[in-house]
Amino acid sequence: MLHLRLIVPPDRTTSAVRLIDSTVGTAHVVVLSGAARSPSGDVVMCDVAREAGDELLHGLRELRIDQDGSIAVENIDLSLSTRADAAELEAPGEPADAVIWEQLAGATHEESTLSITYSAFMILATMIAACGVVLDNAILIVGAMAVGPEFGPLAGVCTAVVQRRPKLAARSLMALFVGFTAAMIATTVFSLGMDALGLFSKAQLDADRPNTSFIWQPDPFSFVVALLAGIAGTLSLTSAKSGALVGVAISVTTVPAGANAAVALSYGDLSQMWGSVAQLTLNLFGIMLAGTLTLYGQKMLWRTQRGRWRRAPKV
C-alpha cells in the first residue's frame, strides 16, 4: 500500500476528505486541523492500495493541492490492519500491475538528469567495457553493462512521449547524447594511453574475439533483444520491481558498443567503429520503442480500470 501525507488549504479539506472516502481502496484517514505551518493548512493522511493510488493522486491534483499545498507519497513495507486488507481487496487488479504515473515521472526525471555522477558512471562503464572488448572478456562486458546508467534517460524519453512532457524528453535526450559522447571521447583517450603502456594493441582488436565480436556486428537478434529489454525495463520501473533492471542492463550492448567504437577509433579502424555505432543506435532505438509502446499499453489499461474504481462501492 501507499501512505499519503497532504497539506491542504482549509477551504479544500472537506473536498479532499470526501475524495479520499469515495476512492476505492483507501483506509486510515487522519485529519489534523491547522497542523501545517509552511505552507499553512490542514494535514490529511491516509493509506491507499497501490492499484487505486494513481486515481486518488489525479483527483487531488484536480483540487490543486499540489500547487497550493503539498502531496507526499511513501511506500508502506508492512501494514498490520484488517481495514488495510479490506482496502486491498476493494481495489481491482494486482499491486504489481498498478502504475503510479506521477511516481514514474519523478523517478525518470531524477535518473535522466545530466549530472557529474551520471557522466562519471558512463565514462567508467565505457572504460571497463573497453578492457572487456580488447581482452575478449565477457565478465568485464557484463560488469560494464551493469554499471552503465543509460536506462534512466531511455526511460525518461519513453515517459516523456507518453505523458507529453517535451522538457523531460529534451533533458533525457541531452543526457544520452552528452553522456555517450563524453564516455566515448574519454575512452578513446584511455585506449591511446593503454596502448602507450603496452596494455592494448591493434592485434588484440583485430583478433577473432569470439566472446565479444557481436558487439560491432549488429543483426536482427540485436533489435529483438533490445525490444524485449525495453519491455522488461519499463515493467520493472512501473511495478517497482527495480531488481529486474540489473537483468535489463546486462542484456543489451549499449555501453560495450560505445566502448568498442572508441577503441576502434583510437586505432583508426573505421569498419569496427561504424559497426559499433550501428549496434549502439539499434539498441537505443529498440529500447525506446518498446518502452514507449509498453507505457501506452499500460496507460490504456489504467483508463479502463479508472471507471471501475469510480463506480465500485466502498466496503
mmCIF file of N, CA and C in Angstrom, residues 179-303:
data_model
loop_
_atom_site.group_PDB
_atom_site.id
_atom_site.type_symbol
_atom_site.label_atom_id
_atom_site.label_comp_id
_atom_site.label_asym_id
_atom_site.label_seq_id
_atom_site.Cartn_x
_atom_site.Cartn_y
_atom_site.Cartn_z
ATOM 1 N N GLY A 179 26.200 12.119 -22.457
ATOM 2 C CA GLY A 179 26.796 11.025 -21.704
ATOM 3 C C GLY A 179 27.606 10.084 -22.582
ATOM 4 N N PHE A 180 27.010 9.641 -23.683
ATOM 5 C CA PHE A 180 27.722 8.723 -24.572
ATOM 6 C C PHE A 180 28.872 9.424 -25.286
ATOM 7 N N THR A 181 28.675 10.672 -25.677
ATOM 8 C CA THR A 181 29.750 11.403 -26.348
ATOM 9 C C THR A 181 30.955 11.567 -25.430
ATOM 10 N N ALA A 182 30.710 12.017 -24.196
ATOM 11 C CA ALA A 182 31.800 12.195 -23.237
ATOM 12 C C ALA A 182 32.486 10.866 -22.934
ATOM 13 N N ALA A 183 31.687 9.810 -22.784
ATOM 14 C CA ALA A 183 32.250 8.500 -22.462
ATOM 15 C C ALA A 183 33.126 7.975 -23.600
ATOM 16 N N MET A 184 32.671 8.158 -24.831
ATOM 17 C CA MET A 184 33.438 7.652 -25.976
ATOM 18 C C MET A 184 34.715 8.465 -26.198
ATOM 19 N N ILE A 185 34.638 9.779 -25.982
ATOM 20 C CA ILE A 185 35.848 10.595 -26.118
ATOM 21 C C ILE A 185 36.859 10.209 -25.038
ATOM 22 N N ALA A 186 36.387 10.093 -23.799
ATOM 23 C CA ALA A 186 37.280 9.724 -22.701
ATOM 24 C C ALA A 186 37.873 8.336 -22.914
ATOM 25 N N THR A 187 37.080 7.415 -23.452
ATOM 26 C CA THR A 187 37.565 6.051 -23.664
ATOM 27 C C THR A 187 38.550 5.995 -24.817
ATOM 28 N N THR A 188 38.373 6.843 -25.813
ATOM 29 C CA THR A 188 39.356 6.920 -26.897
ATOM 30 C C THR A 188 40.721 7.354 -26.354
ATOM 31 N N VAL A 189 40.704 8.382 -25.506
ATOM 32 C CA VAL A 189 41.952 8.838 -24.873
ATOM 33 C C VAL A 189 42.512 7.741 -23.967
ATOM 34 N N PHE A 190 41.622 7.063 -23.230
ATOM 35 C CA PHE A 190 42.040 5.954 -22.365
ATOM 36 C C PHE A 190 42.698 4.838 -23.173
ATOM 37 N N SER A 191 42.119 4.526 -24.336
ATOM 38 C CA SER A 191 42.675 3.477 -25.195
ATOM 39 C C SER A 191 44.060 3.848 -25.710
ATOM 40 N N LEU A 192 44.224 5.112 -26.087
ATOM 41 C CA LEU A 192 45.541 5.562 -26.545
ATOM 42 C C LEU A 192 46.570 5.455 -25.422
ATOM 43 N N GLY A 193 46.138 5.799 -24.208
ATOM 44 C CA GLY A 193 47.044 5.682 -23.074
ATOM 45 C C GLY A 193 47.406 4.230 -22.776
ATOM 46 N N MET A 194 46.426 3.356 -22.829
ATOM 47 C CA MET A 194 46.692 1.934 -22.588
ATOM 48 C C MET A 194 47.601 1.359 -23.671
ATOM 49 N N ASP A 195 47.442 1.844 -24.906
ATOM 50 C CA ASP A 195 48.327 1.388 -25.988
ATOM 51 C C ASP A 195 49.765 1.863 -25.745
ATOM 52 N N ALA A 196 49.906 3.097 -25.272
ATOM 53 C CA ALA A 196 51.242 3.619 -24.986
ATOM 54 C C ALA A 196 51.924 2.828 -23.878
ATOM 55 N N LEU A 197 51.114 2.293 -22.954
ATOM 56 C CA LEU A 197 51.667 1.491 -21.865
ATOM 57 C C LEU A 197 51.876 0.033 -22.265
ATOM 58 N N GLY A 198 51.457 -0.312 -23.497
ATOM 59 C CA GLY A 198 51.622 -1.681 -23.970
ATOM 60 C C GLY A 198 50.551 -2.639 -23.474
ATOM 61 N N LEU A 199 49.449 -2.105 -22.944
ATOM 62 C CA LEU A 199 48.385 -2.958 -22.418
ATOM 63 C C LEU A 199 47.288 -3.214 -23.456
ATOM 64 N N PHE A 200 47.119 -2.323 -24.422
ATOM 65 C CA PHE A 200 46.230 -2.524 -25.552
ATOM 66 C C PHE A 200 47.082 -2.625 -26.803
ATOM 67 N N SER A 201 46.572 -3.341 -27.813
ATOM 68 C CA SER A 201 47.286 -3.403 -29.088
ATOM 69 C C SER A 201 46.283 -3.563 -30.218
ATOM 70 N N LYS A 202 46.691 -3.163 -31.411
ATOM 71 C CA LYS A 202 45.837 -3.310 -32.594
ATOM 72 C C LYS A 202 45.579 -4.771 -32.892
ATOM 73 N N ALA A 203 46.552 -5.615 -32.597
ATOM 74 C CA ALA A 203 46.391 -7.048 -32.853
ATOM 75 C C ALA A 203 45.258 -7.629 -32.025
ATOM 76 N N GLN A 204 45.112 -7.169 -30.778
ATOM 77 C CA GLN A 204 44.025 -7.650 -29.931
ATOM 78 C C GLN A 204 42.666 -7.226 -30.492
ATOM 79 N N LEU A 205 42.590 -6.007 -31.001
ATOM 80 C CA LEU A 205 41.336 -5.523 -31.571
ATOM 81 C C LEU A 205 40.965 -6.289 -32.831
ATOM 82 N N ASP A 206 41.970 -6.661 -33.638
ATOM 83 C CA ASP A 206 41.721 -7.345 -34.904
ATOM 84 C C ASP A 206 41.565 -8.848 -34.757
ATOM 85 N N ALA A 207 41.792 -9.380 -33.561
ATOM 86 C CA ALA A 207 41.678 -10.824 -33.343
ATOM 87 C C ALA A 207 40.222 -11.279 -33.505
ATOM 88 N N ASP A 208 40.010 -12.587 -33.524
ATOM 89 C CA ASP A 208 38.658 -13.127 -33.745
ATOM 90 C C ASP A 208 37.677 -12.697 -32.655
ATOM 91 N N ARG A 209 38.110 -12.682 -31.424
ATOM 92 C CA ARG A 209 37.284 -12.296 -30.283
ATOM 93 C C ARG A 209 35.901 -12.960 -30.301
ATOM 94 N N PRO A 210 35.832 -14.265 -30.143
ATOM 95 C CA PRO A 210 34.547 -14.978 -30.221
ATOM 96 C C PRO A 210 33.535 -14.551 -29.161
ATOM 97 N N ASN A 211 34.000 -14.049 -28.022
ATOM 98 C CA ASN A 211 33.084 -13.673 -26.941
ATOM 99 C C ASN A 211 32.490 -12.277 -27.103
ATOM 100 N N THR A 212 33.137 -11.433 -27.882
ATOM 101 C CA THR A 212 32.696 -10.035 -27.960
ATOM 102 C C THR A 212 32.562 -9.493 -29.379
ATOM 103 N N SER A 213 32.790 -10.309 -30.387
ATOM 104 C CA SER A 213 32.716 -9.791 -31.760
ATOM 105 C C SER A 213 31.304 -9.350 -32.146
ATOM 106 N N PHE A 214 30.290 -9.874 -31.438
ATOM 107 C CA PHE A 214 28.901 -9.494 -31.740
ATOM 108 C C PHE A 214 28.652 -8.010 -31.484
ATOM 109 N N ILE A 215 29.517 -7.394 -30.678
ATOM 110 C CA ILE A 215 29.291 -6.004 -30.278
ATOM 111 C C ILE A 215 29.318 -5.065 -31.477
ATOM 112 N N TRP A 216 30.147 -5.361 -32.455
ATOM 113 C CA TRP A 216 30.228 -4.457 -33.609
ATOM 114 C C TRP A 216 29.663 -5.086 -34.879
ATOM 115 N N GLN A 217 28.902 -6.177 -34.704
ATOM 116 C CA GLN A 217 28.268 -6.855 -35.842
ATOM 117 C C GLN A 217 26.771 -6.997 -35.565
ATOM 118 N N PRO A 218 25.999 -5.917 -35.693
ATOM 119 C CA PRO A 218 24.563 -5.977 -35.392
ATOM 120 C C PRO A 218 23.814 -6.887 -36.351
ATOM 121 N N ASP A 219 22.782 -7.535 -35.811
ATOM 122 C CA ASP A 219 21.936 -8.417 -36.617
ATOM 123 C C ASP A 219 20.506 -8.309 -36.099
ATOM 124 N N PRO A 220 19.553 -8.988 -36.735
ATOM 125 C CA PRO A 220 18.156 -8.876 -36.278
ATOM 126 C C PRO A 220 17.962 -9.232 -34.810
ATOM 127 N N PHE A 221 18.782 -10.176 -34.292
ATOM 128 C CA PHE A 221 18.630 -10.554 -32.895
ATOM 129 C C PHE A 221 18.954 -9.389 -31.957
ATOM 130 N N SER A 222 19.859 -8.520 -32.385
ATOM 131 C CA SER A 222 20.190 -7.356 -31.565
ATOM 132 C C SER A 222 18.952 -6.497 -31.327
ATOM 133 N N PHE A 223 18.163 -6.300 -32.376
ATOM 134 C CA PHE A 223 16.965 -5.482 -32.256
ATOM 135 C C PHE A 223 15.897 -6.199 -31.433
ATOM 136 N N VAL A 224 15.762 -7.509 -31.615
ATOM 137 C CA VAL A 224 14.783 -8.282 -30.854
ATOM 138 C C VAL A 224 15.095 -8.217 -29.358
ATOM 139 N N VAL A 225 16.365 -8.413 -29.010
ATOM 140 C CA VAL A 225 16.769 -8.363 -27.601
ATOM 141 C C VAL A 225 16.534 -6.970 -27.028
ATOM 142 N N ALA A 226 16.804 -5.937 -27.820
ATOM 143 C CA ALA A 226 16.570 -4.566 -27.353
ATOM 144 C C ALA A 226 15.092 -4.334 -27.075
ATOM 145 N N LEU A 227 14.227 -4.848 -27.948
ATOM 146 C CA LEU A 227 12.784 -4.708 -27.720
ATOM 147 C C LEU A 227 12.359 -5.405 -26.433
ATOM 148 N N LEU A 228 12.817 -6.636 -26.250
ATOM 149 C CA LEU A 228 12.460 -7.388 -25.042
ATOM 150 C C LEU A 228 12.999 -6.698 -23.788
ATOM 151 N N ALA A 229 14.227 -6.185 -23.874
ATOM 152 C CA ALA A 229 14.812 -5.494 -22.731
ATOM 153 C C ALA A 229 14.048 -4.213 -22.413
ATOM 154 N N GLY A 230 13.596 -3.508 -23.451
ATOM 155 C CA GLY A 230 12.818 -2.291 -23.224
ATOM 156 C C GLY A 230 11.510 -2.585 -22.512
ATOM 157 N N ILE A 231 10.850 -3.667 -22.883
ATOM 158 C CA ILE A 231 9.603 -4.052 -22.218
ATOM 159 C C ILE A 231 9.873 -4.421 -20.763
ATOM 160 N N ALA A 232 10.893 -5.257 -20.549
ATOM 161 C CA ALA A 232 11.211 -5.702 -19.191
ATOM 162 C C ALA A 232 11.627 -4.538 -18.304
ATOM 163 N N GLY A 233 12.438 -3.643 -18.831
ATOM 164 C CA GLY A 233 12.884 -2.500 -18.048
ATOM 165 C C GLY A 233 11.740 -1.580 -17.665
ATOM 166 N N THR A 234 10.838 -1.336 -18.597
ATOM 167 C CA THR A 234 9.693 -0.468 -18.317
ATOM 168 C C THR A 234 8.779 -1.091 -17.271
ATOM 169 N N LEU A 235 8.528 -2.390 -17.400
ATOM 170 C CA LEU A 235 7.686 -3.069 -16.413
ATOM 171 C C LEU A 235 8.327 -3.053 -15.032
ATOM 172 N N SER A 236 9.652 -3.165 -14.981
ATOM 173 C CA SER A 236 10.328 -3.150 -13.684
ATOM 174 C C SER A 236 10.204 -1.791 -13.010
ATOM 175 N N LEU A 237 10.182 -0.721 -13.796
ATOM 176 C CA LEU A 237 10.019 0.619 -13.230
ATOM 177 C C LEU A 237 8.589 0.865 -12.769
ATOM 178 N N THR A 238 7.624 0.507 -13.585
ATOM 179 C CA THR A 238 6.234 0.811 -13.250
ATOM 180 C C THR A 238 5.695 -0.085 -12.151
ATOM 181 N N SER A 239 6.278 -1.269 -11.972
ATOM 182 C CA SER A 239 5.798 -2.173 -10.934
ATOM 183 C C SER A 239 6.651 -2.114 -9.676
ATOM 184 N N ALA A 240 7.636 -1.195 -9.661
ATOM 185 C CA ALA A 240 8.540 -1.028 -8.514
ATOM 186 C C ALA A 240 9.414 -2.251 -8.284
ATOM 187 N N LYS A 241 9.570 -3.107 -9.298
ATOM 188 C CA LYS A 241 10.468 -4.258 -9.184
ATOM 189 C C LYS A 241 11.812 -3.865 -9.791
ATOM 190 N N SER A 242 12.542 -3.006 -9.082
ATOM 191 C CA SER A 242 13.772 -2.444 -9.625
ATOM 192 C C SER A 242 14.872 -3.482 -9.791
ATOM 193 N N GLY A 243 14.768 -4.599 -9.096
ATOM 194 C CA GLY A 243 15.796 -5.633 -9.233
ATOM 195 C C GLY A 243 15.901 -6.167 -10.645
ATOM 196 N N ALA A 244 14.805 -6.118 -11.399
ATOM 197 C CA ALA A 244 14.834 -6.610 -12.776
ATOM 198 C C ALA A 244 15.674 -5.727 -13.677
ATOM 199 N N LEU A 245 15.948 -4.489 -13.255
ATOM 200 C CA LEU A 245 16.735 -3.581 -14.087
ATOM 201 C C LEU A 245 18.154 -4.081 -14.295
ATOM 202 N N VAL A 246 18.685 -4.823 -13.326
ATOM 203 C CA VAL A 246 20.030 -5.369 -13.488
ATOM 204 C C VAL A 246 20.054 -6.334 -14.663
ATOM 205 N N GLY A 247 19.018 -7.185 -14.757
ATOM 206 C CA GLY A 247 18.943 -8.109 -15.882
ATOM 207 C C GLY A 247 18.799 -7.382 -17.207
ATOM 208 N N VAL A 248 18.043 -6.293 -17.195
ATOM 209 C CA VAL A 248 17.889 -5.490 -18.407
ATOM 210 C C VAL A 248 19.231 -4.902 -18.813
ATOM 211 N N ALA A 249 19.966 -4.380 -17.839
ATOM 212 C CA ALA A 249 21.232 -3.707 -18.122
ATOM 213 C C ALA A 249 22.234 -4.636 -18.782
ATOM 214 N N ILE A 250 22.241 -5.894 -18.381
ATOM 215 C CA ILE A 250 23.248 -6.818 -18.926
ATOM 216 C C ILE A 250 22.735 -7.605 -20.126
ATOM 217 N N SER A 251 21.606 -7.175 -20.678
ATOM 218 C CA SER A 251 21.065 -7.899 -21.833
ATOM 219 C C SER A 251 21.223 -7.137 -23.142
ATOM 220 N N VAL A 252 21.603 -5.861 -23.068
ATOM 221 C CA VAL A 252 21.754 -5.069 -24.291
ATOM 222 C C VAL A 252 23.153 -4.473 -24.347
ATOM 223 N N THR A 253 23.666 -4.331 -25.571
ATOM 224 C CA THR A 253 25.056 -3.891 -25.764
ATOM 225 C C THR A 253 25.133 -2.419 -26.117
ATOM 226 N N THR A 254 24.693 -1.568 -25.206
ATOM 227 C CA THR A 254 24.794 -0.129 -25.433
ATOM 228 C C THR A 254 26.183 0.371 -25.050
ATOM 229 N N VAL A 255 26.525 0.262 -23.776
ATOM 230 C CA VAL A 255 27.834 0.711 -23.309
ATOM 231 C C VAL A 255 28.974 -0.044 -23.999
ATOM 232 N N PRO A 256 28.924 -1.389 -24.132
ATOM 233 C CA PRO A 256 30.004 -2.081 -24.837
ATOM 234 C C PRO A 256 30.161 -1.638 -26.288
ATOM 235 N N ALA A 257 29.045 -1.341 -26.948
ATOM 236 C CA ALA A 257 29.147 -0.872 -28.330
ATOM 237 C C ALA A 257 29.846 0.479 -28.392
ATOM 238 N N GLY A 258 29.512 1.372 -27.454
ATOM 239 C CA GLY A 258 30.199 2.653 -27.396
ATOM 240 C C GLY A 258 31.676 2.488 -27.115
ATOM 241 N N ALA A 259 32.020 1.539 -26.248
ATOM 242 C CA ALA A 259 33.425 1.282 -25.915
ATOM 243 C C ALA A 259 34.187 0.738 -27.117
ATOM 244 N N ASN A 260 33.588 -0.196 -27.829
ATOM 245 C CA ASN A 260 34.262 -0.777 -28.989
ATOM 246 C C ASN A 260 34.471 0.277 -30.075
ATOM 247 N N ALA A 261 33.481 1.167 -30.217
ATOM 248 C CA ALA A 261 33.624 2.258 -31.188
ATOM 249 C C ALA A 261 34.791 3.161 -30.813
ATOM 250 N N ALA A 262 34.937 3.450 -29.522
ATOM 251 C CA ALA A 262 36.017 4.320 -29.066
ATOM 252 C C ALA A 262 37.388 3.676 -29.278
ATOM 253 N N VAL A 263 37.507 2.399 -28.936
ATOM 254 C CA VAL A 263 38.789 1.708 -29.124
ATOM 255 C C VAL A 263 39.125 1.613 -30.605
ATOM 256 N N ALA A 264 38.120 1.275 -31.425
ATOM 257 C CA ALA A 264 38.356 1.186 -32.866
ATOM 258 C C ALA A 264 38.770 2.537 -33.433
ATOM 259 N N LEU A 265 38.177 3.610 -32.949
ATOM 260 C CA LEU A 265 38.546 4.948 -33.405
ATOM 261 C C LEU A 265 39.991 5.273 -33.037
ATOM 262 N N SER A 266 40.411 4.855 -31.865
ATOM 263 C CA SER A 266 41.789 5.145 -31.444
ATOM 264 C C SER A 266 42.807 4.463 -32.346
ATOM 265 N N TYR A 267 42.418 3.358 -32.976
ATOM 266 C CA TYR A 267 43.313 2.653 -33.899
ATOM 267 C C TYR A 267 42.990 2.931 -35.361
ATOM 268 N N GLY A 268 42.013 3.794 -35.616
ATOM 269 C CA GLY A 268 41.659 4.139 -36.983
ATOM 270 C C GLY A 268 40.916 3.054 -37.726
ATOM 271 N N ASP A 269 40.303 2.123 -37.004
ATOM 272 C CA ASP A 269 39.530 1.039 -37.621
ATOM 273 C C ASP A 269 38.087 1.521 -37.808
ATOM 274 N N LEU A 270 37.828 2.153 -38.942
ATOM 275 C CA LEU A 270 36.510 2.741 -39.170
ATOM 276 C C LEU A 270 35.420 1.702 -39.364
ATOM 277 N N SER A 271 35.785 0.530 -39.865
ATOM 278 C CA SER A 271 34.791 -0.524 -40.073
ATOM 279 C C SER A 271 34.191 -0.960 -38.741
ATOM 280 N N GLN A 272 35.047 -1.263 -37.772
ATOM 281 C CA GLN A 272 34.545 -1.651 -36.452
ATOM 282 C C GLN A 272 33.838 -0.478 -35.776
ATOM 283 N N MET A 273 34.352 0.709 -35.973
ATOM 284 C CA MET A 273 33.746 1.868 -35.315
ATOM 285 C C MET A 273 32.310 2.063 -35.785
ATOM 286 N N TRP A 274 32.093 2.075 -37.096
ATOM 287 C CA TRP A 274 30.740 2.296 -37.603
ATOM 288 C C TRP A 274 29.824 1.118 -37.290
ATOM 289 N N GLY A 275 30.372 -0.090 -37.290
ATOM 290 C CA GLY A 275 29.572 -1.245 -36.892
ATOM 291 C C GLY A 275 29.111 -1.130 -35.446
ATOM 292 N N SER A 276 29.994 -0.653 -34.581
ATOM 293 C CA SER A 276 29.650 -0.462 -33.171
ATOM 294 C C SER A 276 28.611 0.643 -33.007
ATOM 295 N N VAL A 277 28.765 1.730 -33.765
ATOM 296 C CA VAL A 277 27.802 2.827 -33.703
ATOM 297 C C VAL A 277 26.424 2.339 -34.163
ATOM 298 N N ALA A 278 26.404 1.509 -35.192
ATOM 299 C CA ALA A 278 25.132 0.955 -35.661
ATOM 300 C C ALA A 278 24.493 0.074 -34.592
ATOM 301 N N GLN A 279 25.320 -0.730 -33.911
ATOM 302 C CA GLN A 279 24.806 -1.576 -32.826
ATOM 303 C C GLN A 279 24.247 -0.716 -31.700
ATOM 304 N N LEU A 280 24.956 0.337 -31.349
ATOM 305 C CA LEU A 280 24.506 1.239 -30.292
ATOM 306 C C LEU A 280 23.179 1.900 -30.667
ATOM 307 N N THR A 281 23.097 2.410 -31.884
ATOM 308 C CA THR A 281 21.875 3.087 -32.326
ATOM 309 C C THR A 281 20.696 2.125 -32.367
ATOM 310 N N LEU A 282 20.933 0.917 -32.838
ATOM 311 C CA LEU A 282 19.877 -0.094 -32.930
ATOM 312 C C LEU A 282 19.324 -0.432 -31.550
ATOM 313 N N ASN A 283 20.222 -0.594 -30.586
ATOM 314 C CA ASN A 283 19.789 -0.933 -29.232
ATOM 315 C C ASN A 283 19.035 0.219 -28.575
ATOM 316 N N LEU A 284 19.530 1.422 -28.720
ATOM 317 C CA LEU A 284 18.855 2.569 -28.120
ATOM 318 C C LEU A 284 17.454 2.759 -28.706
ATOM 319 N N PHE A 285 17.356 2.646 -30.023
ATOM 320 C CA PHE A 285 16.052 2.813 -30.668
ATOM 321 C C PHE A 285 15.094 1.705 -30.240
ATOM 322 N N GLY A 286 15.571 0.456 -30.185
ATOM 323 C CA GLY A 286 14.714 -0.662 -29.805
ATOM 324 C C GLY A 286 14.181 -0.527 -28.387
ATOM 325 N N ILE A 287 15.041 -0.108 -27.470
ATOM 326 C CA ILE A 287 14.605 0.066 -26.081
ATOM 327 C C ILE A 287 13.567 1.172 -25.976
ATOM 328 N N MET A 288 13.820 2.301 -26.623
ATOM 329 C CA MET A 288 12.868 3.415 -26.543
ATOM 330 C C MET A 288 11.543 3.067 -27.193
ATOM 331 N N LEU A 289 11.573 2.364 -28.320
ATOM 332 C CA LEU A 289 10.336 1.967 -28.999
ATOM 333 C C LEU A 289 9.518 1.030 -28.119
ATOM 334 N N ALA A 290 10.169 -0.004 -27.587
ATOM 335 C CA ALA A 290 9.448 -0.982 -26.763
ATOM 336 C C ALA A 290 8.948 -0.347 -25.474
ATOM 337 N N GLY A 291 9.775 0.498 -24.853
ATOM 338 C CA GLY A 291 9.354 1.146 -23.618
ATOM 339 C C GLY A 291 8.158 2.056 -23.828
ATOM 340 N N THR A 292 8.156 2.809 -24.924
ATOM 341 C CA THR A 292 7.042 3.709 -25.206
ATOM 342 C C THR A 292 5.751 2.928 -25.458
ATOM 343 N N LEU A 293 5.838 1.867 -26.252
ATOM 344 C CA LEU A 293 4.646 1.061 -26.530
ATOM 345 C C LEU A 293 4.129 0.377 -25.268
ATOM 346 N N THR A 294 5.038 -0.057 -24.403
ATOM 347 C CA THR A 294 4.625 -0.681 -23.146
ATOM 348 C C THR A 294 3.871 0.307 -22.268
ATOM 349 N N LEU A 295 4.385 1.527 -22.164
ATOM 350 C CA LEU A 295 3.711 2.545 -21.356
ATOM 351 C C LEU A 295 2.351 2.916 -21.941
ATOM 352 N N TYR A 296 2.262 2.976 -23.270
ATOM 353 C CA TYR A 296 0.967 3.255 -23.894
ATOM 354 C C TYR A 296 -0.034 2.145 -23.566
ATOM 355 N N GLY A 297 0.440 0.894 -23.601
ATOM 356 C CA GLY A 297 -0.434 -0.221 -23.260
ATOM 357 C C GLY A 297 -0.906 -0.145 -21.816
ATOM 358 N N GLN A 298 0.006 0.196 -20.910
ATOM 359 C CA GLN A 298 -0.371 0.314 -19.509
ATOM 360 C C GLN A 298 -1.312 1.499 -19.283
ATOM 361 N N LYS A 299 -1.114 2.559 -20.042
ATOM 362 C CA LYS A 299 -1.997 3.718 -19.900
ATOM 363 C C LYS A 299 -3.413 3.395 -20.352
ATOM 364 N N MET A 300 -3.536 2.633 -21.419
ATOM 365 C CA MET A 300 -4.864 2.220 -21.880
ATOM 366 C C MET A 300 -5.541 1.338 -20.839
ATOM 367 N N LEU A 301 -4.772 0.424 -20.237
ATOM 368 C CA LEU A 301 -5.333 -0.433 -19.192
ATOM 369 C C LEU A 301 -5.765 0.401 -17.987
ATOM 370 N N TRP A 302 -4.963 1.411 -17.626
ATOM 371 C CA TRP A 302 -5.297 2.282 -16.498
ATOM 372 C C TRP A 302 -6.596 3.032 -16.757
ATOM 373 N N ARG A 303 -6.800 3.482 -17.992
ATOM 374 C CA ARG A 303 -8.021 4.219 -18.306
ATOM 375 C C ARG A 303 -9.260 3.342 -18.175
#
